[in-house]
């Protein structure tokens, strides 16, 4: 008996155990292509089903995960003035990053998939695969020290109110990962909108504050590193005097590009050795992920190009006005800061919530670029705008497609 035959032999009864059958079906179709065959109409035989499409997106963001894990630890030690080089304390940085990132990832997947399994069993259908990507995206757009109970509330809100209330995967109006983040942004703003939230592992971000190490730091990893003859976590680690944890965007709002480059080099911003959301800092790895999505035709290059056009055009206008230091920042400098590239590659291109017509994708992308940069530069409370811009354009995406289709119909009638 082969493995697939064995798995089929233990399939739970759908009527007697709907929840068990839902869980079984989810894992079976994740490992194997669906064994159902289209019986009517013309169809295309292809191994790229929805699960494999989602897996492609997850693969595209793995470099962001790897560097994000490292950068959590790097920023922790930068705050203490220790291990400032890339290689220095590399093992400690990875260990601290794993300690902070893994709980966020586990909670994201467990809570979201738990809700998905419940609704799938209740409705009597297979688990919808959309949360595979959403659950992987949420940790990348959150700060590393976000309390897990707040993360749980945000996911419950996003999945139930933003997705299941509209009918599940493919029916939601707004990007679910961004709904989770916007919940935290408005309900618990200090946990996600302050300079200090991007630096993890301290009681508070102020001179002399002690590192907040737990058993995994001083017990598990210190024992392992001592056995390997490596440096260990020091419980006497403290934040250096004068450290603020400010991001490049916060610095740009205060004093433009000159203020930014007085703290961070362009190389640091491009390669991601700066404070920020877990997955947004390394611009090179984000671009690689975007290219994977474009080459596999999973994401629309039109939306990405439209966002870039909107960013460049709006930045030129702001540069011409130049009434504040932030308005003088050029479009290439904007690309090095904040989450524009991550939003462009992984958020705006969500096929469910974005425009679906070719012309509509251009309009959708350009408007996100325009609105996002306006919010970033003009908002005195929080110098970033892509989350709000994308959610706003998610709302109007069907309207954009409607007018594009109506325009095409009118053109056809005029030629008739």
mmCIF file of C-alpha atoms in Angstrom:
data_model
loop_
_atom_site.group_PDB
_atom_site.id
_atom_site.type_symbol
_atom_site.label_atom_id
_atom_site.label_comp_id
_atom_site.label_asym_id
_atom_site.label_seq_id
_atom_site.Cartn_x
_atom_site.Cartn_y
_atom_site.Cartn_z
ATOM 1 C CA UNK A 1 0.000 0.000 0.000
ATOM 2 C CA UNK A 2 1.384 3.383 -1.030
ATOM 3 C CA UNK A 3 1.349 6.475 1.155
ATOM 4 C CA UNK A 4 -1.523 8.078 -0.738
ATOM 5 C CA UNK A 5 -3.615 4.893 -0.415
ATOM 6 C CA UNK A 6 -2.909 4.786 3.324
ATOM 7 C CA UNK A 7 -3.945 8.425 3.737
ATOM 8 C CA UNK A 8 -7.181 7.778 1.854
ATOM 9 C CA UNK A 9 -7.907 4.742 4.037
ATOM 10 C CA UNK A 10 -7.873 6.863 7.224
ATOM 11 C CA UNK A 11 -10.073 9.646 5.855
ATOM 12 C CA UNK A 12 -12.654 10.583 8.547
ATOM 13 C CA UNK A 13 -16.357 10.428 7.765
ATOM 14 C CA UNK A 14 -17.560 13.853 6.650
ATOM 15 C CA UNK A 15 -20.977 13.563 8.330
ATOM 16 C CA UNK A 16 -19.872 12.014 11.621
ATOM 17 C CA UNK A 17 -16.746 14.152 12.135
ATOM 18 C CA UNK A 18 -16.983 17.323 10.024
ATOM 19 C CA UNK A 19 -14.158 19.095 11.881
ATOM 20 C CA UNK A 20 -11.789 16.120 11.584
ATOM 21 C CA UNK A 21 -12.670 15.702 7.912
ATOM 22 C CA UNK A 22 -12.033 19.388 7.296
ATOM 23 C CA UNK A 23 -8.597 19.125 8.932
ATOM 24 C CA UNK A 24 -7.799 15.936 7.002
ATOM 25 C CA UNK A 25 -8.861 17.460 3.690
ATOM 26 C CA UNK A 26 -6.754 20.565 4.317
ATOM 27 C CA UNK A 27 -3.556 18.605 4.944
ATOM 28 C CA UNK A 28 -4.230 16.049 2.181
ATOM 29 C CA UNK A 29 -4.767 18.647 -0.530
ATOM 30 C CA UNK A 30 -1.766 20.611 0.739
ATOM 31 C CA UNK A 31 0.464 17.565 0.164
ATOM 32 C CA UNK A 32 -1.195 16.305 -3.041
ATOM 33 C CA UNK A 33 -3.021 17.793 -5.992
ATOM 34 C CA UNK A 34 -6.819 17.533 -5.632
ATOM 35 C CA UNK A 35 -8.139 14.220 -6.967
ATOM 36 C CA UNK A 36 -11.450 15.659 -8.175
ATOM 37 C CA UNK A 37 -11.958 15.958 -11.931
ATOM 38 C CA UNK A 38 -14.018 18.530 -13.801
ATOM 39 C CA UNK A 39 -16.819 16.581 -15.507
ATOM 40 C CA UNK A 40 -18.532 19.243 -17.562
ATOM 41 C CA UNK A 41 -17.429 22.033 -19.870
ATOM 42 C CA UNK A 42 -14.023 22.984 -21.153
ATOM 43 C CA UNK A 43 -11.284 23.081 -18.567
ATOM 44 C CA UNK A 44 -7.512 23.406 -18.354
ATOM 45 C CA UNK A 45 -5.483 20.602 -16.807
ATOM 46 C CA UNK A 46 -2.824 22.233 -14.652
ATOM 47 C CA UNK A 47 -0.991 21.396 -11.424
ATOM 48 C CA UNK A 48 -1.146 25.036 -10.265
ATOM 49 C CA UNK A 49 -4.190 24.969 -8.028
ATOM 50 C CA UNK A 50 -4.997 27.631 -5.434
ATOM 51 C CA UNK A 51 -2.858 26.025 -2.719
ATOM 52 C CA UNK A 52 0.216 25.975 -4.936
ATOM 53 C CA UNK A 53 -0.389 29.561 -5.973
ATOM 54 C CA UNK A 54 -0.460 30.512 -2.301
ATOM 55 C CA UNK A 55 2.713 28.505 -1.638
ATOM 56 C CA UNK A 56 4.476 30.521 -4.360
ATOM 57 C CA UNK A 57 3.672 33.737 -2.494
ATOM 58 C CA UNK A 58 4.931 32.242 0.776
ATOM 59 C CA UNK A 59 8.171 31.159 -0.927
ATOM 60 C CA UNK A 60 8.627 34.688 -2.308
ATOM 61 C CA UNK A 61 8.610 36.162 1.202
ATOM 62 C CA UNK A 62 11.064 33.701 2.787
ATOM 63 C CA UNK A 63 14.086 35.980 2.336
ATOM 64 C CA UNK A 64 12.156 38.670 4.217
ATOM 65 C CA UNK A 65 11.601 36.180 7.030
ATOM 66 C CA UNK A 66 15.264 35.210 7.175
ATOM 67 C CA UNK A 67 16.546 38.762 7.279
ATOM 68 C CA UNK A 68 13.728 39.912 9.547
ATOM 69 C CA UNK A 69 14.752 37.290 12.105
ATOM 70 C CA UNK A 70 18.330 38.561 12.020
ATOM 71 C CA UNK A 71 17.359 42.243 12.121
ATOM 72 C CA UNK A 72 15.201 41.822 15.233
ATOM 73 C CA UNK A 73 18.336 40.715 17.053
ATOM 74 C CA UNK A 74 20.553 43.273 15.328
ATOM 75 C CA UNK A 75 18.366 46.197 16.422
ATOM 76 C CA UNK A 76 18.245 44.776 19.948
ATOM 77 C CA UNK A 77 22.038 44.897 20.236
ATOM 78 C CA UNK A 78 22.361 48.237 18.421
ATOM 79 C CA UNK A 79 20.237 49.736 21.208
ATOM 80 C CA UNK A 80 22.818 48.445 23.690
ATOM 81 C CA UNK A 81 25.789 49.585 21.603
ATOM 82 C CA UNK A 82 26.969 45.977 21.212
ATOM 83 C CA UNK A 83 27.805 43.780 18.199
ATOM 84 C CA UNK A 84 27.327 46.635 15.725
ATOM 85 C CA UNK A 85 28.914 44.777 12.778
ATOM 86 C CA UNK A 86 26.950 42.390 10.560
ATOM 87 C CA UNK A 87 28.850 39.260 11.607
ATOM 88 C CA UNK A 88 29.502 40.235 15.229
ATOM 89 C CA UNK A 89 27.180 38.355 17.564
ATOM 90 C CA UNK A 90 25.444 36.767 14.558
ATOM 91 C CA UNK A 91 24.327 33.717 16.540
ATOM 92 C CA UNK A 92 22.933 35.888 19.345
ATOM 93 C CA UNK A 93 21.017 38.053 16.880
ATOM 94 C CA UNK A 94 19.449 35.032 15.180
ATOM 95 C CA UNK A 95 18.564 33.460 18.527
ATOM 96 C CA UNK A 96 16.905 36.634 19.824
ATOM 97 C CA UNK A 97 15.078 37.049 16.504
ATOM 98 C CA UNK A 98 13.722 33.499 16.657
ATOM 99 C CA UNK A 99 12.581 33.973 20.258
ATOM 100 C CA UNK A 100 10.588 37.044 19.207
ATOM 101 C CA UNK A 101 9.352 35.970 15.757
ATOM 102 C CA UNK A 102 8.308 32.348 16.300
ATOM 103 C CA UNK A 103 5.555 33.102 18.864
ATOM 104 C CA UNK A 104 4.109 35.767 16.544
ATOM 105 C CA UNK A 105 4.132 33.324 13.617
ATOM 106 C CA UNK A 106 2.642 30.463 15.636
ATOM 107 C CA UNK A 107 -0.158 32.638 17.038
ATOM 108 C CA UNK A 108 -0.871 34.086 13.588
ATOM 109 C CA UNK A 109 -1.256 30.642 12.039
ATOM 110 C CA UNK A 110 -2.990 28.946 14.978
ATOM 111 C CA UNK A 111 -5.632 31.631 15.537
ATOM 112 C CA UNK A 112 -6.347 32.289 11.864
ATOM 113 C CA UNK A 113 -6.420 28.646 10.787
ATOM 114 C CA UNK A 114 -8.473 27.737 13.851
ATOM 115 C CA UNK A 115 -11.138 30.202 12.726
ATOM 116 C CA UNK A 116 -10.880 28.910 9.141
ATOM 117 C CA UNK A 117 -11.295 25.281 10.277
ATOM 118 C CA UNK A 118 -14.316 26.170 12.407
ATOM 119 C CA UNK A 119 -16.165 27.981 9.624
ATOM 120 C CA UNK A 120 -15.228 25.341 7.035
ATOM 121 C CA UNK A 121 -16.587 22.541 9.236
ATOM 122 C CA UNK A 122 -19.717 24.551 10.008
ATOM 123 C CA UNK A 123 -20.380 25.193 6.314
ATOM 124 C CA UNK A 124 -19.454 21.640 5.307
ATOM 125 C CA UNK A 125 -16.790 22.502 2.741
ATOM 126 C CA UNK A 126 -13.013 22.252 2.430
ATOM 127 C CA UNK A 127 -10.699 24.693 4.184
ATOM 128 C CA UNK A 128 -10.165 27.787 2.073
ATOM 129 C CA UNK A 129 -6.483 28.280 1.359
ATOM 130 C CA UNK A 130 -6.331 32.057 1.439
ATOM 131 C CA UNK A 131 -5.161 32.259 5.037
ATOM 132 C CA UNK A 132 -1.930 30.445 4.184
ATOM 133 C CA UNK A 133 -0.612 33.712 2.730
ATOM 134 C CA UNK A 134 -2.396 35.995 5.196
ATOM 135 C CA UNK A 135 -0.987 34.109 8.177
ATOM 136 C CA UNK A 136 2.520 34.405 6.747
ATOM 137 C CA UNK A 137 2.143 38.108 5.946
ATOM 138 C CA UNK A 138 0.840 39.249 9.335
ATOM 139 C CA UNK A 139 4.093 38.580 11.284
ATOM 140 C CA UNK A 140 6.086 40.524 8.683
ATOM 141 C CA UNK A 141 4.065 43.717 9.164
ATOM 142 C CA UNK A 142 4.027 43.713 12.964
ATOM 143 C CA UNK A 143 6.570 45.003 15.514
ATOM 144 C CA UNK A 144 8.612 42.244 17.222
ATOM 145 C CA UNK A 145 7.464 43.003 20.782
ATOM 146 C CA UNK A 146 3.729 43.169 20.033
ATOM 147 C CA UNK A 147 1.810 41.494 22.900
ATOM 148 C CA UNK A 148 0.394 38.193 21.665
ATOM 149 C CA UNK A 149 -3.069 38.901 23.075
ATOM 150 C CA UNK A 150 -3.275 42.070 20.957
ATOM 151 C CA UNK A 151 -2.128 40.079 17.925
ATOM 152 C CA UNK A 152 -4.841 37.495 18.653
ATOM 153 C CA UNK A 153 -7.562 40.152 18.860
ATOM 154 C CA UNK A 154 -6.404 41.719 15.600
ATOM 155 C CA UNK A 155 -6.507 38.388 13.756
ATOM 156 C CA UNK A 156 -9.941 37.483 15.136
ATOM 157 C CA UNK A 157 -11.243 40.876 14.007
ATOM 158 C CA UNK A 158 -9.657 40.659 10.555
ATOM 159 C CA UNK A 159 -10.674 37.079 9.745
ATOM 160 C CA UNK A 160 -14.221 37.117 11.156
ATOM 161 C CA UNK A 161 -15.312 40.689 10.388
ATOM 162 C CA UNK A 162 -13.192 41.261 7.296
ATOM 163 C CA UNK A 163 -13.427 37.845 5.656
ATOM 164 C CA UNK A 164 -15.924 35.299 6.981
ATOM 165 C CA UNK A 165 -18.666 37.924 7.291
ATOM 166 C CA UNK A 166 -18.369 38.471 3.531
ATOM 167 C CA UNK A 167 -18.390 34.765 2.633
ATOM 168 C CA UNK A 168 -14.786 33.601 3.032
ATOM 169 C CA UNK A 169 -11.835 33.422 0.653
ATOM 170 C CA UNK A 170 -12.391 35.325 -2.565
ATOM 171 C CA UNK A 171 -15.295 37.354 -1.172
ATOM 172 C CA UNK A 172 -13.512 39.802 1.138
ATOM 173 C CA UNK A 173 -13.365 43.478 0.176
ATOM 174 C CA UNK A 174 -10.223 44.430 2.118
ATOM 175 C CA UNK A 175 -6.790 42.866 2.470
ATOM 176 C CA UNK A 176 -7.010 40.681 5.602
ATOM 177 C CA UNK A 177 -3.404 41.133 6.725
ATOM 178 C CA UNK A 178 -3.760 44.912 6.518
ATOM 179 C CA UNK A 179 -7.060 44.772 8.413
ATOM 180 C CA UNK A 180 -5.210 43.020 11.219
ATOM 181 C CA UNK A 181 -2.577 45.753 11.252
ATOM 182 C CA UNK A 182 -5.072 48.606 11.027
ATOM 183 C CA UNK A 183 -6.925 47.152 14.030
ATOM 184 C CA UNK A 184 -3.737 47.380 16.096
ATOM 185 C CA UNK A 185 -2.985 50.823 14.638
ATOM 186 C CA UNK A 186 -6.268 52.348 15.810
ATOM 187 C CA UNK A 187 -7.021 50.256 18.916
ATOM 188 C CA UNK A 188 -3.509 50.105 20.405
ATOM 189 C CA UNK A 189 -1.502 52.822 18.601
ATOM 190 C CA UNK A 190 1.439 52.966 21.025
ATOM 191 C CA UNK A 191 2.281 49.330 20.266
ATOM 192 C CA UNK A 192 2.787 49.995 16.555
ATOM 193 C CA UNK A 193 3.157 53.734 15.908
ATOM 194 C CA UNK A 194 5.979 54.793 18.241
ATOM 195 C CA UNK A 195 9.730 54.792 17.608
ATOM 196 C CA UNK A 196 10.301 52.472 20.571
ATOM 197 C CA UNK A 197 8.039 49.667 19.329
ATOM 198 C CA UNK A 198 10.561 48.494 16.712
ATOM 199 C CA UNK A 199 13.250 47.664 19.295
ATOM 200 C CA UNK A 200 12.552 44.444 21.182
ATOM 201 C CA UNK A 201 13.773 42.826 24.358
ATOM 202 C CA UNK A 202 13.912 45.737 26.806
ATOM 203 C CA UNK A 203 11.710 46.831 29.683
ATOM 204 C CA UNK A 204 11.617 50.268 28.020
ATOM 205 C CA UNK A 205 13.695 52.158 25.462
ATOM 206 C CA UNK A 206 15.630 54.631 27.575
ATOM 207 C CA UNK A 207 19.191 54.958 28.771
ATOM 208 C CA UNK A 208 20.073 52.315 31.350
ATOM 209 C CA UNK A 209 16.974 50.152 30.791
ATOM 210 C CA UNK A 210 17.806 46.471 31.286
ATOM 211 C CA UNK A 211 17.356 43.699 28.756
ATOM 212 C CA UNK A 212 14.233 41.627 29.369
ATOM 213 C CA UNK A 213 15.628 38.124 28.857
ATOM 214 C CA UNK A 214 13.629 34.974 29.525
ATOM 215 C CA UNK A 215 14.440 31.292 29.908
ATOM 216 C CA UNK A 216 15.065 30.764 26.201
ATOM 217 C CA UNK A 217 17.771 33.452 26.314
ATOM 218 C CA UNK A 218 19.525 32.601 29.580
ATOM 219 C CA UNK A 219 18.593 28.930 29.767
ATOM 220 C CA UNK A 220 18.262 27.173 26.429
ATOM 221 C CA UNK A 221 20.425 29.304 24.120
ATOM 222 C CA UNK A 222 23.056 30.257 26.708
ATOM 223 C CA UNK A 223 23.561 26.571 27.533
ATOM 224 C CA UNK A 224 23.878 25.757 23.837
ATOM 225 C CA UNK A 225 26.263 28.634 23.121
ATOM 226 C CA UNK A 226 28.441 27.844 26.165
ATOM 227 C CA UNK A 227 28.771 24.268 24.915
ATOM 228 C CA UNK A 228 29.784 25.609 21.478
ATOM 229 C CA UNK A 229 32.267 28.075 22.987
ATOM 230 C CA UNK A 230 30.383 31.166 21.746
ATOM 231 C CA UNK A 231 29.371 34.422 23.403
ATOM 232 C CA UNK A 232 26.180 34.258 25.464
ATOM 233 C CA UNK A 233 23.346 36.624 26.363
ATOM 234 C CA UNK A 234 24.401 38.985 29.156
ATOM 235 C CA UNK A 235 21.669 39.880 31.635
ATOM 236 C CA UNK A 236 23.542 43.122 32.396
ATOM 237 C CA UNK A 237 22.869 44.412 28.850
ATOM 238 C CA UNK A 238 21.278 47.878 28.949
ATOM 239 C CA UNK A 239 20.152 50.546 26.476
ATOM 240 C CA UNK A 240 22.825 53.173 25.802
ATOM 241 C CA UNK A 241 22.131 56.791 26.748
ATOM 242 C CA UNK A 242 20.623 58.885 23.967
ATOM 243 C CA UNK A 243 19.248 55.966 21.935
ATOM 244 C CA UNK A 244 15.762 56.707 20.560
ATOM 245 C CA UNK A 245 14.985 53.898 18.111
ATOM 246 C CA UNK A 246 13.748 56.409 15.523
ATOM 247 C CA UNK A 247 13.056 55.063 12.038
ATOM 248 C CA UNK A 248 14.292 56.791 8.846
ATOM 249 C CA UNK A 249 10.735 58.039 8.205
ATOM 250 C CA UNK A 250 10.515 59.683 11.623
ATOM 251 C CA UNK A 251 13.888 61.331 11.041
ATOM 252 C CA UNK A 252 12.859 62.490 7.548
ATOM 253 C CA UNK A 253 9.756 64.129 8.962
ATOM 254 C CA UNK A 254 11.904 66.041 11.449
ATOM 255 C CA UNK A 255 14.717 67.169 9.158
ATOM 256 C CA UNK A 256 14.494 65.689 5.669
ATOM 257 C CA UNK A 257 17.085 63.463 4.013
ATOM 258 C CA UNK A 258 19.994 65.214 5.730
ATOM 259 C CA UNK A 259 18.650 64.181 9.138
ATOM 260 C CA UNK A 260 18.143 60.604 7.918
ATOM 261 C CA UNK A 261 21.695 60.203 6.581
ATOM 262 C CA UNK A 262 23.147 61.632 9.786
ATOM 263 C CA UNK A 263 21.943 58.444 11.506
ATOM 264 C CA UNK A 264 21.680 55.778 8.777
ATOM 265 C CA UNK A 265 23.739 55.210 5.629
ATOM 266 C CA UNK A 266 22.074 54.447 2.302
ATOM 267 C CA UNK A 267 23.592 50.969 2.454
ATOM 268 C CA UNK A 268 21.953 50.320 5.818
ATOM 269 C CA UNK A 269 18.565 51.377 4.450
ATOM 270 C CA UNK A 270 18.864 49.327 1.258
ATOM 271 C CA UNK A 271 20.042 46.183 3.061
ATOM 272 C CA UNK A 272 17.634 46.680 5.951
ATOM 273 C CA UNK A 273 19.808 47.226 9.038
ATOM 274 C CA UNK A 274 17.298 49.780 10.362
ATOM 275 C CA UNK A 275 14.317 49.762 12.745
ATOM 276 C CA UNK A 276 10.969 48.853 11.209
ATOM 277 C CA UNK A 277 8.364 46.146 10.764
ATOM 278 C CA UNK A 278 9.838 42.648 10.742
ATOM 279 C CA UNK A 279 9.670 42.093 6.981
ATOM 280 C CA UNK A 280 9.801 45.568 5.467
ATOM 281 C CA UNK A 281 13.409 46.685 5.969
ATOM 282 C CA UNK A 282 15.553 44.752 3.445
ATOM 283 C CA UNK A 283 14.750 46.324 0.077
ATOM 284 C CA UNK A 284 16.927 43.921 -1.947
ATOM 285 C CA UNK A 285 15.159 40.815 -0.658
ATOM 286 C CA UNK A 286 11.746 42.406 -1.181
ATOM 287 C CA UNK A 287 12.607 43.149 -4.823
ATOM 288 C CA UNK A 288 13.723 39.523 -5.278
ATOM 289 C CA UNK A 289 10.373 38.387 -3.865
ATOM 290 C CA UNK A 290 8.537 40.763 -6.205
ATOM 291 C CA UNK A 291 10.429 39.367 -9.207
ATOM 292 C CA UNK A 292 9.465 35.814 -8.186
ATOM 293 C CA UNK A 293 5.797 36.838 -8.086
ATOM 294 C CA UNK A 294 6.035 38.587 -11.464
ATOM 295 C CA UNK A 295 7.932 35.771 -13.228
ATOM 296 C CA UNK A 296 5.487 33.138 -11.931
ATOM 297 C CA UNK A 297 2.575 35.435 -12.918
ATOM 298 C CA UNK A 298 1.154 35.247 -9.433
ATOM 299 C CA UNK A 299 1.152 39.040 -8.950
ATOM 300 C CA UNK A 300 0.353 41.821 -11.420
ATOM 301 C CA UNK A 301 3.288 43.861 -12.676
ATOM 302 C CA UNK A 302 0.805 46.551 -13.750
ATOM 303 C CA UNK A 303 -0.176 47.273 -10.146
ATOM 304 C CA UNK A 304 3.472 47.423 -9.082
ATOM 305 C CA UNK A 305 4.390 49.697 -11.993
ATOM 306 C CA UNK A 306 1.333 51.871 -11.337
ATOM 307 C CA UNK A 307 2.326 52.357 -7.699
ATOM 308 C CA UNK A 308 5.826 53.352 -8.783
ATOM 309 C CA UNK A 309 4.426 55.853 -11.304
ATOM 310 C CA UNK A 310 2.126 57.312 -8.643
ATOM 311 C CA UNK A 311 5.002 57.600 -6.173
ATOM 312 C CA UNK A 312 7.355 59.271 -8.671
ATOM 313 C CA UNK A 313 4.781 61.718 -10.037
ATOM 314 C CA UNK A 314 3.531 62.808 -6.618
ATOM 315 C CA UNK A 315 7.062 63.140 -5.243
ATOM 316 C CA UNK A 316 8.032 65.445 -8.136
ATOM 317 C CA UNK A 317 5.080 67.703 -7.283
ATOM 318 C CA UNK A 318 6.015 67.734 -3.588
ATOM 319 C CA UNK A 319 9.663 68.436 -4.451
ATOM 320 C CA UNK A 320 8.571 71.431 -6.531
ATOM 321 C CA UNK A 321 6.535 72.793 -3.613
ATOM 322 C CA UNK A 322 9.171 71.927 -1.003
ATOM 323 C CA UNK A 323 7.642 73.800 1.924
ATOM 324 C CA UNK A 324 8.818 71.249 4.540
ATOM 325 C CA UNK A 325 12.033 69.183 4.824
ATOM 326 C CA UNK A 326 10.109 65.947 4.149
ATOM 327 C CA UNK A 327 8.672 67.379 0.908
ATOM 328 C CA UNK A 328 12.202 67.792 -0.497
ATOM 329 C CA UNK A 329 12.960 64.054 -0.227
ATOM 330 C CA UNK A 330 13.318 62.553 -3.736
ATOM 331 C CA UNK A 331 11.471 59.489 -5.000
ATOM 332 C CA UNK A 332 14.622 57.324 -4.949
ATOM 333 C CA UNK A 333 15.142 58.296 -1.318
ATOM 334 C CA UNK A 334 11.512 57.430 -0.529
ATOM 335 C CA UNK A 335 12.135 53.927 -1.894
ATOM 336 C CA UNK A 336 14.873 53.369 0.694
ATOM 337 C CA UNK A 337 12.607 54.229 3.623
ATOM 338 C CA UNK A 338 9.491 52.639 5.042
ATOM 339 C CA UNK A 339 7.321 49.907 3.592
ATOM 340 C CA UNK A 340 6.573 51.087 0.036
ATOM 341 C CA UNK A 341 8.337 48.184 -1.693
ATOM 342 C CA UNK A 342 6.826 45.576 0.641
ATOM 343 C CA UNK A 343 3.348 47.047 0.175
ATOM 344 C CA UNK A 344 3.865 47.137 -3.593
ATOM 345 C CA UNK A 345 5.035 43.520 -3.832
ATOM 346 C CA UNK A 346 2.890 41.676 -1.289
ATOM 347 C CA UNK A 347 -0.078 43.834 -0.256
ATOM 348 C CA UNK A 348 -1.418 45.860 -3.172
ATOM 349 C CA UNK A 349 -1.190 42.880 -5.553
ATOM 350 C CA UNK A 350 -3.681 40.728 -3.633
ATOM 351 C CA UNK A 351 -5.827 39.447 -6.545
ATOM 352 C CA UNK A 352 -9.019 39.320 -4.463
ATOM 353 C CA UNK A 353 -9.046 42.920 -3.261
ATOM 354 C CA UNK A 354 -7.296 44.653 -6.186
ATOM 355 C CA UNK A 355 -8.760 45.737 -9.510
ATOM 356 C CA UNK A 356 -9.023 42.892 -12.007
ATOM 357 C CA UNK A 357 -9.054 44.691 -15.379
ATOM 358 C CA UNK A 358 -5.753 45.644 -17.029
ATOM 359 C CA UNK A 359 -6.547 49.368 -17.196
ATOM 360 C CA UNK A 360 -8.074 49.208 -13.740
ATOM 361 C CA UNK A 361 -4.831 47.799 -12.329
ATOM 362 C CA UNK A 362 -2.918 50.814 -13.645
ATOM 363 C CA UNK A 363 -5.438 53.244 -12.140
ATOM 364 C CA UNK A 364 -5.528 51.289 -8.873
ATOM 365 C CA UNK A 365 -1.735 51.249 -8.560
ATOM 366 C CA UNK A 366 -1.259 54.911 -9.489
ATOM 367 C CA UNK A 367 -3.871 56.046 -6.962
ATOM 368 C CA UNK A 368 -2.246 53.986 -4.195
ATOM 369 C CA UNK A 369 1.107 55.575 -5.023
ATOM 370 C CA UNK A 370 -0.426 59.060 -5.023
ATOM 371 C CA UNK A 371 -2.485 58.721 -1.823
ATOM 372 C CA UNK A 372 0.181 56.762 0.052
ATOM 373 C CA UNK A 373 2.918 59.342 -0.467
ATOM 374 C CA UNK A 374 0.560 62.200 0.426
ATOM 375 C CA UNK A 375 -0.298 60.505 3.735
ATOM 376 C CA UNK A 376 3.370 59.687 4.356
ATOM 377 C CA UNK A 377 4.586 63.255 3.861
ATOM 378 C CA UNK A 378 1.600 65.266 5.118
ATOM 379 C CA UNK A 379 0.429 63.249 8.140
ATOM 380 C CA UNK A 380 1.912 64.823 11.297
ATOM 381 C CA UNK A 381 0.975 61.902 13.554
ATOM 382 C CA UNK A 382 2.432 58.933 11.655
ATOM 383 C CA UNK A 383 4.757 59.332 8.646
ATOM 384 C CA UNK A 384 3.636 56.340 6.576
ATOM 385 C CA UNK A 385 0.632 55.811 4.347
ATOM 386 C CA UNK A 386 0.591 52.561 2.384
ATOM 387 C CA UNK A 387 -1.652 50.598 4.752
ATOM 388 C CA UNK A 388 -4.375 53.246 4.658
ATOM 389 C CA UNK A 389 -3.946 53.911 0.926
ATOM 390 C CA UNK A 390 -4.294 50.235 -0.011
ATOM 391 C CA UNK A 391 -7.344 49.689 2.203
ATOM 392 C CA UNK A 392 -8.974 52.803 0.724
ATOM 393 C CA UNK A 393 -8.339 51.637 -2.844
ATOM 394 C CA UNK A 394 -9.527 48.114 -1.934
ATOM 395 C CA UNK A 395 -12.869 49.781 -1.268
ATOM 396 C CA UNK A 396 -12.938 51.472 -4.668
ATOM 397 C CA UNK A 397 -11.399 48.650 -6.744
ATOM 398 C CA UNK A 398 -14.815 47.314 -7.914
ATOM 399 C CA UNK A 399 -15.845 50.856 -8.870
ATOM 400 C CA UNK A 400 -12.660 51.326 -10.899
ATOM 401 C CA UNK A 401 -13.315 48.061 -12.762
ATOM 402 C CA UNK A 402 -16.939 49.068 -13.332
ATOM 403 C CA UNK A 403 -15.980 52.291 -15.090
ATOM 404 C CA UNK A 404 -13.269 50.545 -17.132
ATOM 405 C CA UNK A 405 -15.762 47.931 -18.349
ATOM 406 C CA UNK A 406 -18.442 50.560 -19.041
ATOM 407 C CA UNK A 407 -15.911 52.558 -21.050
ATOM 408 C CA UNK A 408 -15.060 49.485 -23.133
ATOM 409 C CA UNK A 409 -18.746 48.770 -23.749
ATOM 410 C CA UNK A 410 -19.349 52.344 -24.917
ATOM 411 C CA UNK A 411 -16.365 52.142 -27.276
ATOM 412 C CA UNK A 412 -17.685 48.910 -28.781
ATOM 413 C CA UNK A 413 -21.149 50.408 -29.279
ATOM 414 C CA UNK A 414 -19.637 53.484 -30.922
ATOM 415 C CA UNK A 415 -17.814 51.247 -33.426
ATOM 416 C CA UNK A 416 -20.915 49.151 -34.149
#
